[in-house]
Amino acid sequence: MSETTETIFSKIIRREIPVDIVYEDDLALAFKDIHPQAPVHILVIPKKPIPTLADAESQDHAVLGHLLLTVKRVAKEAGLENGYRVVINTGDDGGQTVYHLHLHILGGRQLSWPPG
Ligand code: 5GP
């Protein structure tokens, strides 16, 4: 499933390409998606290059929890009081295109269900 740990998101973490960052700490980075699918579309990533959720291990439990709490914080700061969706596309069937674990925050409009 995972081919490499060096992705475009590694370059974003190192500030080698332009990015609109909305939050950063020692473990996580949050930035605006370059192709937003909703009025608010933010990606939350670990600085550790875990390729997919399926590659996460028990030793990653703290960073995984931190990512969810970062989602909560970033969504609140983005003004998503009416709700939002958190998506983790995982592997080929999950539609994952960047193999560095990331949580999509989608909000600012009514989202439909089920997704395609
Ligand atoms: P996936 O399909 O892997 O779940 O999501 C990858 C996301 O990364 C996509 O929504 C895509 O628009 C976003 N993305 C890909 N390259 C870049 C980039 O260089 N900058 C930013 N900000 N987002 C990117």
Short mmCIF file of N, CA and C and ligand atoms in Angstrom, two decimals:
data_model
loop_
_atom_site.label_atom_id
_atom_site.label_comp_id
_atom_site.label_asym_id
_atom_site.label_seq_id
_atom_site.Cartn_x
_atom_site.Cartn_y
_atom_site.Cartn_z
N MET A 1 0.84 -1.20 0.00
CA MET A 1 0.00 0.00 0.00
C MET A 1 0.87 1.25 0.00
N SER A 2 1.81 1.34 0.95
CA SER A 2 2.63 2.55 1.04
C SER A 2 3.92 2.35 0.26
N GLU A 3 4.25 3.31 -0.60
CA GLU A 3 5.41 3.17 -1.46
C GLU A 3 6.61 3.95 -0.94
N THR A 4 6.38 5.13 -0.37
CA THR A 4 7.48 5.95 0.11
C THR A 4 6.98 6.84 1.23
N THR A 5 7.89 7.29 2.07
CA THR A 5 7.50 8.21 3.13
C THR A 5 7.82 9.65 2.72
N GLU A 6 8.48 9.85 1.57
CA GLU A 6 8.79 11.20 1.10
C GLU A 6 7.71 11.64 0.12
N THR A 7 6.91 12.61 0.53
CA THR A 7 5.80 13.08 -0.30
C THR A 7 5.83 14.60 -0.39
N ILE A 8 4.86 15.12 -1.10
CA ILE A 8 4.70 16.57 -1.19
C ILE A 8 4.49 17.17 0.21
N PHE A 9 3.89 16.37 1.12
CA PHE A 9 3.65 16.91 2.47
C PHE A 9 4.95 17.03 3.26
N SER A 10 5.95 16.18 2.95
CA SER A 10 7.26 16.36 3.58
C SER A 10 7.85 17.70 3.16
N LYS A 11 7.67 18.05 1.90
CA LYS A 11 8.16 19.35 1.41
C LYS A 11 7.41 20.50 2.07
N ILE A 12 6.11 20.30 2.31
CA ILE A 12 5.32 21.33 2.99
C ILE A 12 5.83 21.51 4.43
N ILE A 13 6.08 20.41 5.12
CA ILE A 13 6.59 20.50 6.50
C ILE A 13 7.91 21.27 6.53
N ARG A 14 8.74 21.05 5.51
CA ARG A 14 10.04 21.72 5.45
C ARG A 14 9.96 23.09 4.80
N ARG A 15 8.74 23.54 4.46
CA ARG A 15 8.52 24.86 3.82
C ARG A 15 9.24 24.98 2.49
N GLU A 16 9.34 23.88 1.77
CA GLU A 16 10.01 23.93 0.47
C GLU A 16 9.06 24.32 -0.65
N ILE A 17 7.75 24.26 -0.37
CA ILE A 17 6.77 24.75 -1.33
C ILE A 17 5.78 25.63 -0.57
N PRO A 18 5.13 26.57 -1.28
CA PRO A 18 4.21 27.49 -0.60
C PRO A 18 3.02 26.74 0.00
N VAL A 19 2.56 27.20 1.15
CA VAL A 19 1.44 26.57 1.82
C VAL A 19 0.81 27.58 2.76
N ASP A 20 -0.51 27.48 2.91
CA ASP A 20 -1.25 28.38 3.79
C ASP A 20 -1.50 27.65 5.11
N ILE A 21 -0.60 27.82 6.06
CA ILE A 21 -0.66 27.10 7.33
C ILE A 21 -1.63 27.79 8.29
N VAL A 22 -2.47 26.99 8.94
CA VAL A 22 -3.41 27.56 9.91
C VAL A 22 -3.07 27.16 11.34
N TYR A 23 -2.25 26.12 11.52
CA TYR A 23 -1.85 25.71 12.88
C TYR A 23 -0.59 24.85 12.78
N GLU A 24 0.27 24.99 13.78
CA GLU A 24 1.47 24.15 13.83
C GLU A 24 1.92 23.97 15.27
N ASP A 25 2.37 22.76 15.60
CA ASP A 25 3.06 22.52 16.86
C ASP A 25 4.12 21.45 16.62
N ASP A 26 4.67 20.90 17.67
CA ASP A 26 5.79 19.96 17.50
C ASP A 26 5.39 18.69 16.76
N LEU A 27 4.13 18.28 16.89
CA LEU A 27 3.69 17.00 16.34
C LEU A 27 2.86 17.10 15.07
N ALA A 28 2.23 18.25 14.86
CA ALA A 28 1.23 18.34 13.80
C ALA A 28 1.31 19.66 13.04
N LEU A 29 0.76 19.60 11.82
CA LEU A 29 0.67 20.79 10.97
C LEU A 29 -0.72 20.78 10.34
N ALA A 30 -1.34 21.94 10.26
CA ALA A 30 -2.64 22.07 9.59
C ALA A 30 -2.54 23.17 8.55
N PHE A 31 -3.03 22.87 7.34
CA PHE A 31 -2.93 23.84 6.25
C PHE A 31 -4.12 23.68 5.29
N LYS A 32 -4.37 24.74 4.52
CA LYS A 32 -5.51 24.73 3.61
C LYS A 32 -5.22 23.83 2.41
N ASP A 33 -6.23 23.02 2.03
CA ASP A 33 -6.09 22.16 0.86
C ASP A 33 -6.01 23.02 -0.40
N ILE A 34 -5.13 22.61 -1.31
CA ILE A 34 -4.91 23.40 -2.53
C ILE A 34 -6.10 23.30 -3.49
N HIS A 35 -6.91 22.26 -3.38
CA HIS A 35 -8.12 22.09 -4.20
C HIS A 35 -9.32 21.89 -3.29
N PRO A 36 -9.80 22.96 -2.67
CA PRO A 36 -10.85 22.82 -1.65
C PRO A 36 -12.14 22.24 -2.21
N GLN A 37 -12.71 21.29 -1.46
CA GLN A 37 -13.97 20.64 -1.83
C GLN A 37 -15.15 21.19 -1.02
N ALA A 38 -14.90 22.20 -0.23
CA ALA A 38 -15.93 22.85 0.59
C ALA A 38 -15.39 24.23 0.95
N PRO A 39 -16.26 25.14 1.42
CA PRO A 39 -15.78 26.48 1.78
C PRO A 39 -14.61 26.44 2.76
N VAL A 40 -14.64 25.48 3.68
CA VAL A 40 -13.48 25.23 4.56
C VAL A 40 -12.97 23.82 4.25
N HIS A 41 -11.71 23.72 3.85
CA HIS A 41 -11.09 22.41 3.58
C HIS A 41 -9.64 22.50 4.06
N ILE A 42 -9.41 21.92 5.21
CA ILE A 42 -8.10 21.98 5.86
C ILE A 42 -7.58 20.56 6.06
N LEU A 43 -6.28 20.38 5.87
CA LEU A 43 -5.64 19.10 6.10
C LEU A 43 -4.84 19.18 7.40
N VAL A 44 -4.97 18.16 8.23
CA VAL A 44 -4.18 18.04 9.46
C VAL A 44 -3.28 16.83 9.30
N ILE A 45 -1.99 17.04 9.45
CA ILE A 45 -1.03 15.94 9.23
C ILE A 45 -0.09 15.82 10.43
N PRO A 46 0.41 14.60 10.67
CA PRO A 46 1.49 14.46 11.64
C PRO A 46 2.81 14.88 10.99
N LYS A 47 3.72 15.41 11.78
CA LYS A 47 5.04 15.70 11.21
C LYS A 47 5.79 14.39 10.94
N LYS A 48 5.49 13.38 11.74
CA LYS A 48 6.05 12.05 11.45
C LYS A 48 5.40 11.50 10.18
N PRO A 49 6.20 11.05 9.21
CA PRO A 49 5.63 10.62 7.93
C PRO A 49 5.06 9.21 7.96
N ILE A 50 3.94 9.03 8.64
CA ILE A 50 3.20 7.76 8.60
C ILE A 50 2.46 7.73 7.26
N PRO A 51 2.70 6.74 6.40
CA PRO A 51 2.11 6.79 5.05
C PRO A 51 0.58 6.76 5.04
N THR A 52 -0.01 5.79 5.77
CA THR A 52 -1.47 5.66 5.77
C THR A 52 -1.91 5.30 7.19
N LEU A 53 -3.21 5.40 7.43
CA LEU A 53 -3.72 4.98 8.74
C LEU A 53 -3.40 3.51 8.98
N ALA A 54 -3.40 2.73 7.90
CA ALA A 54 -3.12 1.30 8.03
C ALA A 54 -1.67 1.02 8.44
N ASP A 55 -0.81 2.01 8.31
CA ASP A 55 0.59 1.84 8.70
C ASP A 55 0.84 2.30 10.14
N ALA A 56 -0.15 2.92 10.77
CA ALA A 56 0.04 3.40 12.14
C ALA A 56 0.20 2.22 13.09
N GLU A 57 1.04 2.41 14.09
CA GLU A 57 1.32 1.34 15.05
C GLU A 57 0.96 1.80 16.45
N SER A 58 0.97 0.85 17.38
CA SER A 58 0.54 1.19 18.74
C SER A 58 1.38 2.32 19.32
N GLN A 59 2.64 2.40 18.92
CA GLN A 59 3.49 3.48 19.44
C GLN A 59 3.06 4.85 18.93
N ASP A 60 2.19 4.88 17.93
CA ASP A 60 1.69 6.14 17.37
C ASP A 60 0.42 6.62 18.06
N HIS A 61 0.00 5.95 19.14
CA HIS A 61 -1.32 6.29 19.69
C HIS A 61 -1.38 7.74 20.16
N ALA A 62 -0.28 8.25 20.70
CA ALA A 62 -0.32 9.63 21.20
C ALA A 62 -0.47 10.63 20.05
N VAL A 63 0.26 10.40 18.97
CA VAL A 63 0.16 11.35 17.86
C VAL A 63 -1.21 11.25 17.19
N LEU A 64 -1.77 10.04 17.13
CA LEU A 64 -3.11 9.89 16.53
C LEU A 64 -4.15 10.64 17.36
N GLY A 65 -4.07 10.52 18.66
CA GLY A 65 -4.98 11.27 19.51
C GLY A 65 -4.77 12.77 19.37
N HIS A 66 -3.52 13.16 19.26
CA HIS A 66 -3.21 14.57 19.10
C HIS A 66 -3.79 15.12 17.80
N LEU A 67 -3.77 14.32 16.75
CA LEU A 67 -4.33 14.78 15.47
C LEU A 67 -5.82 15.07 15.60
N LEU A 68 -6.55 14.21 16.30
CA LEU A 68 -7.99 14.45 16.48
C LEU A 68 -8.25 15.70 17.31
N LEU A 69 -7.47 15.90 18.35
CA LEU A 69 -7.64 17.10 19.16
C LEU A 69 -7.23 18.35 18.37
N THR A 70 -6.28 18.18 17.45
CA THR A 70 -5.90 19.30 16.58
C THR A 70 -7.03 19.62 15.61
N VAL A 71 -7.70 18.58 15.11
CA VAL A 71 -8.87 18.80 14.25
C VAL A 71 -9.91 19.64 15.01
N LYS A 72 -10.21 19.24 16.24
CA LYS A 72 -11.19 19.98 17.03
C LYS A 72 -10.79 21.44 17.18
N ARG A 73 -9.54 21.67 17.49
CA ARG A 73 -9.04 23.04 17.70
C ARG A 73 -9.12 23.86 16.42
N VAL A 74 -8.64 23.27 15.31
CA VAL A 74 -8.60 23.99 14.04
C VAL A 74 -10.02 24.27 13.54
N ALA A 75 -10.93 23.29 13.70
CA ALA A 75 -12.32 23.49 13.26
C ALA A 75 -12.97 24.62 14.03
N LYS A 76 -12.70 24.68 15.33
CA LYS A 76 -13.27 25.77 16.13
C LYS A 76 -12.72 27.10 15.67
N GLU A 77 -11.41 27.16 15.45
CA GLU A 77 -10.79 28.42 15.01
C GLU A 77 -11.27 28.82 13.62
N ALA A 78 -11.68 27.84 12.81
CA ALA A 78 -12.18 28.13 11.46
C ALA A 78 -13.66 28.53 11.49
N GLY A 79 -14.28 28.50 12.66
CA GLY A 79 -15.66 28.95 12.80
C GLY A 79 -16.70 27.92 12.40
N LEU A 80 -16.36 26.64 12.50
CA LEU A 80 -17.29 25.60 12.05
C LEU A 80 -18.23 25.16 13.19
N GLU A 81 -18.94 26.16 13.77
CA GLU A 81 -19.82 25.86 14.91
C GLU A 81 -20.98 24.95 14.51
N ASN A 82 -21.35 24.95 13.23
CA ASN A 82 -22.51 24.18 12.79
C ASN A 82 -22.15 22.74 12.42
N GLY A 83 -20.89 22.39 12.57
CA GLY A 83 -20.47 21.02 12.28
C GLY A 83 -19.50 20.94 11.11
N TYR A 84 -18.97 19.77 10.93
CA TYR A 84 -17.97 19.54 9.89
C TYR A 84 -17.78 18.03 9.74
N ARG A 85 -17.04 17.66 8.72
CA ARG A 85 -16.73 16.24 8.50
C ARG A 85 -15.22 16.04 8.53
N VAL A 86 -14.80 14.91 9.12
CA VAL A 86 -13.38 14.54 9.15
C VAL A 86 -13.23 13.27 8.34
N VAL A 87 -12.32 13.30 7.37
CA VAL A 87 -12.15 12.17 6.45
C VAL A 87 -10.68 11.75 6.44
N ILE A 88 -10.46 10.44 6.51
CA ILE A 88 -9.11 9.88 6.33
C ILE A 88 -9.17 8.88 5.18
N ASN A 89 -8.87 9.33 3.97
CA ASN A 89 -8.80 8.41 2.83
C ASN A 89 -7.59 7.50 3.05
N THR A 90 -7.82 6.19 2.90
CA THR A 90 -6.78 5.22 3.24
C THR A 90 -6.58 4.23 2.10
N GLY A 91 -5.39 4.28 1.49
CA GLY A 91 -5.06 3.33 0.43
C GLY A 91 -5.79 3.59 -0.87
N ASP A 92 -5.55 2.72 -1.84
CA ASP A 92 -6.11 2.92 -3.18
C ASP A 92 -7.64 2.94 -3.18
N ASP A 93 -8.27 1.94 -2.56
CA ASP A 93 -9.73 1.91 -2.55
C ASP A 93 -10.31 3.08 -1.76
N GLY A 94 -9.57 3.59 -0.81
CA GLY A 94 -10.03 4.75 -0.04
C GLY A 94 -9.85 6.06 -0.77
N GLY A 95 -9.21 6.02 -1.94
CA GLY A 95 -9.02 7.24 -2.72
C GLY A 95 -7.84 8.09 -2.26
N GLN A 96 -6.94 7.50 -1.49
CA GLN A 96 -5.79 8.26 -1.01
C GLN A 96 -4.83 8.55 -2.17
N THR A 97 -4.40 9.80 -2.28
CA THR A 97 -3.46 10.17 -3.35
C THR A 97 -2.11 10.60 -2.81
N VAL A 98 -2.07 11.11 -1.59
CA VAL A 98 -0.80 11.50 -0.97
C VAL A 98 -0.54 10.55 0.19
N TYR A 99 0.58 9.81 0.10
CA TYR A 99 0.85 8.76 1.09
C TYR A 99 1.65 9.29 2.29
N HIS A 100 1.03 10.29 2.90
CA HIS A 100 1.46 10.82 4.21
C HIS A 100 0.13 11.04 4.93
N LEU A 101 -0.10 10.30 6.01
CA LEU A 101 -1.38 10.35 6.72
C LEU A 101 -1.89 11.79 6.86
N HIS A 102 -3.18 11.97 6.54
CA HIS A 102 -3.77 13.31 6.70
C HIS A 102 -5.26 13.18 6.98
N LEU A 103 -5.75 14.10 7.77
CA LEU A 103 -7.17 14.18 8.10
C LEU A 103 -7.73 15.40 7.38
N HIS A 104 -8.74 15.16 6.55
CA HIS A 104 -9.43 16.27 5.89
C HIS A 104 -10.47 16.83 6.86
N ILE A 105 -10.51 18.14 7.03
CA ILE A 105 -11.63 18.82 7.69
C ILE A 105 -12.41 19.52 6.60
N LEU A 106 -13.68 19.14 6.46
CA LEU A 106 -14.55 19.73 5.44
C LEU A 106 -15.73 20.39 6.12
N GLY A 107 -16.00 21.63 5.78
CA GLY A 107 -17.12 22.30 6.42
C GLY A 107 -17.48 23.59 5.70
N GLY A 108 -18.48 24.27 6.26
CA GLY A 108 -18.93 25.52 5.68
C GLY A 108 -20.09 25.37 4.73
N ARG A 109 -20.55 24.15 4.53
CA ARG A 109 -21.76 23.88 3.74
C ARG A 109 -22.35 22.56 4.23
N GLN A 110 -23.62 22.29 3.85
CA GLN A 110 -24.22 21.00 4.17
C GLN A 110 -23.57 19.92 3.31
N LEU A 111 -23.01 18.91 3.95
CA LEU A 111 -22.35 17.82 3.23
C LEU A 111 -23.32 16.67 3.04
N SER A 112 -23.24 16.01 1.88
CA SER A 112 -24.13 14.90 1.59
C SER A 112 -23.54 13.58 2.09
N TRP A 113 -24.39 12.57 2.19
CA TRP A 113 -23.98 11.24 2.59
C TRP A 113 -24.82 10.21 1.85
N PRO A 114 -24.31 9.09 1.35
CA PRO A 114 -22.92 8.68 1.49
C PRO A 114 -22.01 9.36 0.47
N PRO A 115 -20.70 9.36 0.74
CA PRO A 115 -19.75 9.87 -0.25
C PRO A 115 -19.65 8.88 -1.41
N GLY A 116 -19.09 9.32 -2.51
CA GLY A 116 -18.99 8.46 -3.69
C GLY A 116 -17.95 7.38 -3.53
P1 5GP B 1 -6.10 12.36 -0.45
O1 5GP B 1 -6.73 12.23 -1.80
O2 5GP B 1 -4.74 11.71 -0.42
O3 5GP B 1 -6.98 11.98 0.69
O4 5GP B 1 -5.90 13.92 -0.24
C1 5GP B 1 -4.77 14.61 -0.63
C2 5GP B 1 -5.13 16.07 -0.61
O5 5GP B 1 -3.95 16.84 -0.68
C3 5GP B 1 -6.03 16.51 -1.76
O6 5GP B 1 -7.24 17.04 -1.26
C4 5GP B 1 -5.18 17.55 -2.49
O7 5GP B 1 -5.94 18.62 -3.00
C5 5GP B 1 -4.20 17.99 -1.42
N1 5GP B 1 -2.93 18.43 -1.93
C6 5GP B 1 -2.13 17.75 -2.82
N2 5GP B 1 -1.01 18.46 -3.05
C7 5GP B 1 -1.10 19.59 -2.30
C8 5GP B 1 -0.23 20.70 -2.14
O8 5GP B 1 0.84 20.80 -2.72
N3 5GP B 1 -0.64 21.68 -1.28
C9 5GP B 1 -1.82 21.60 -0.60
N4 5GP B 1 -2.12 22.62 0.23
N5 5GP B 1 -2.67 20.55 -0.73
C10 5GP B 1 -2.31 19.56 -1.58
#
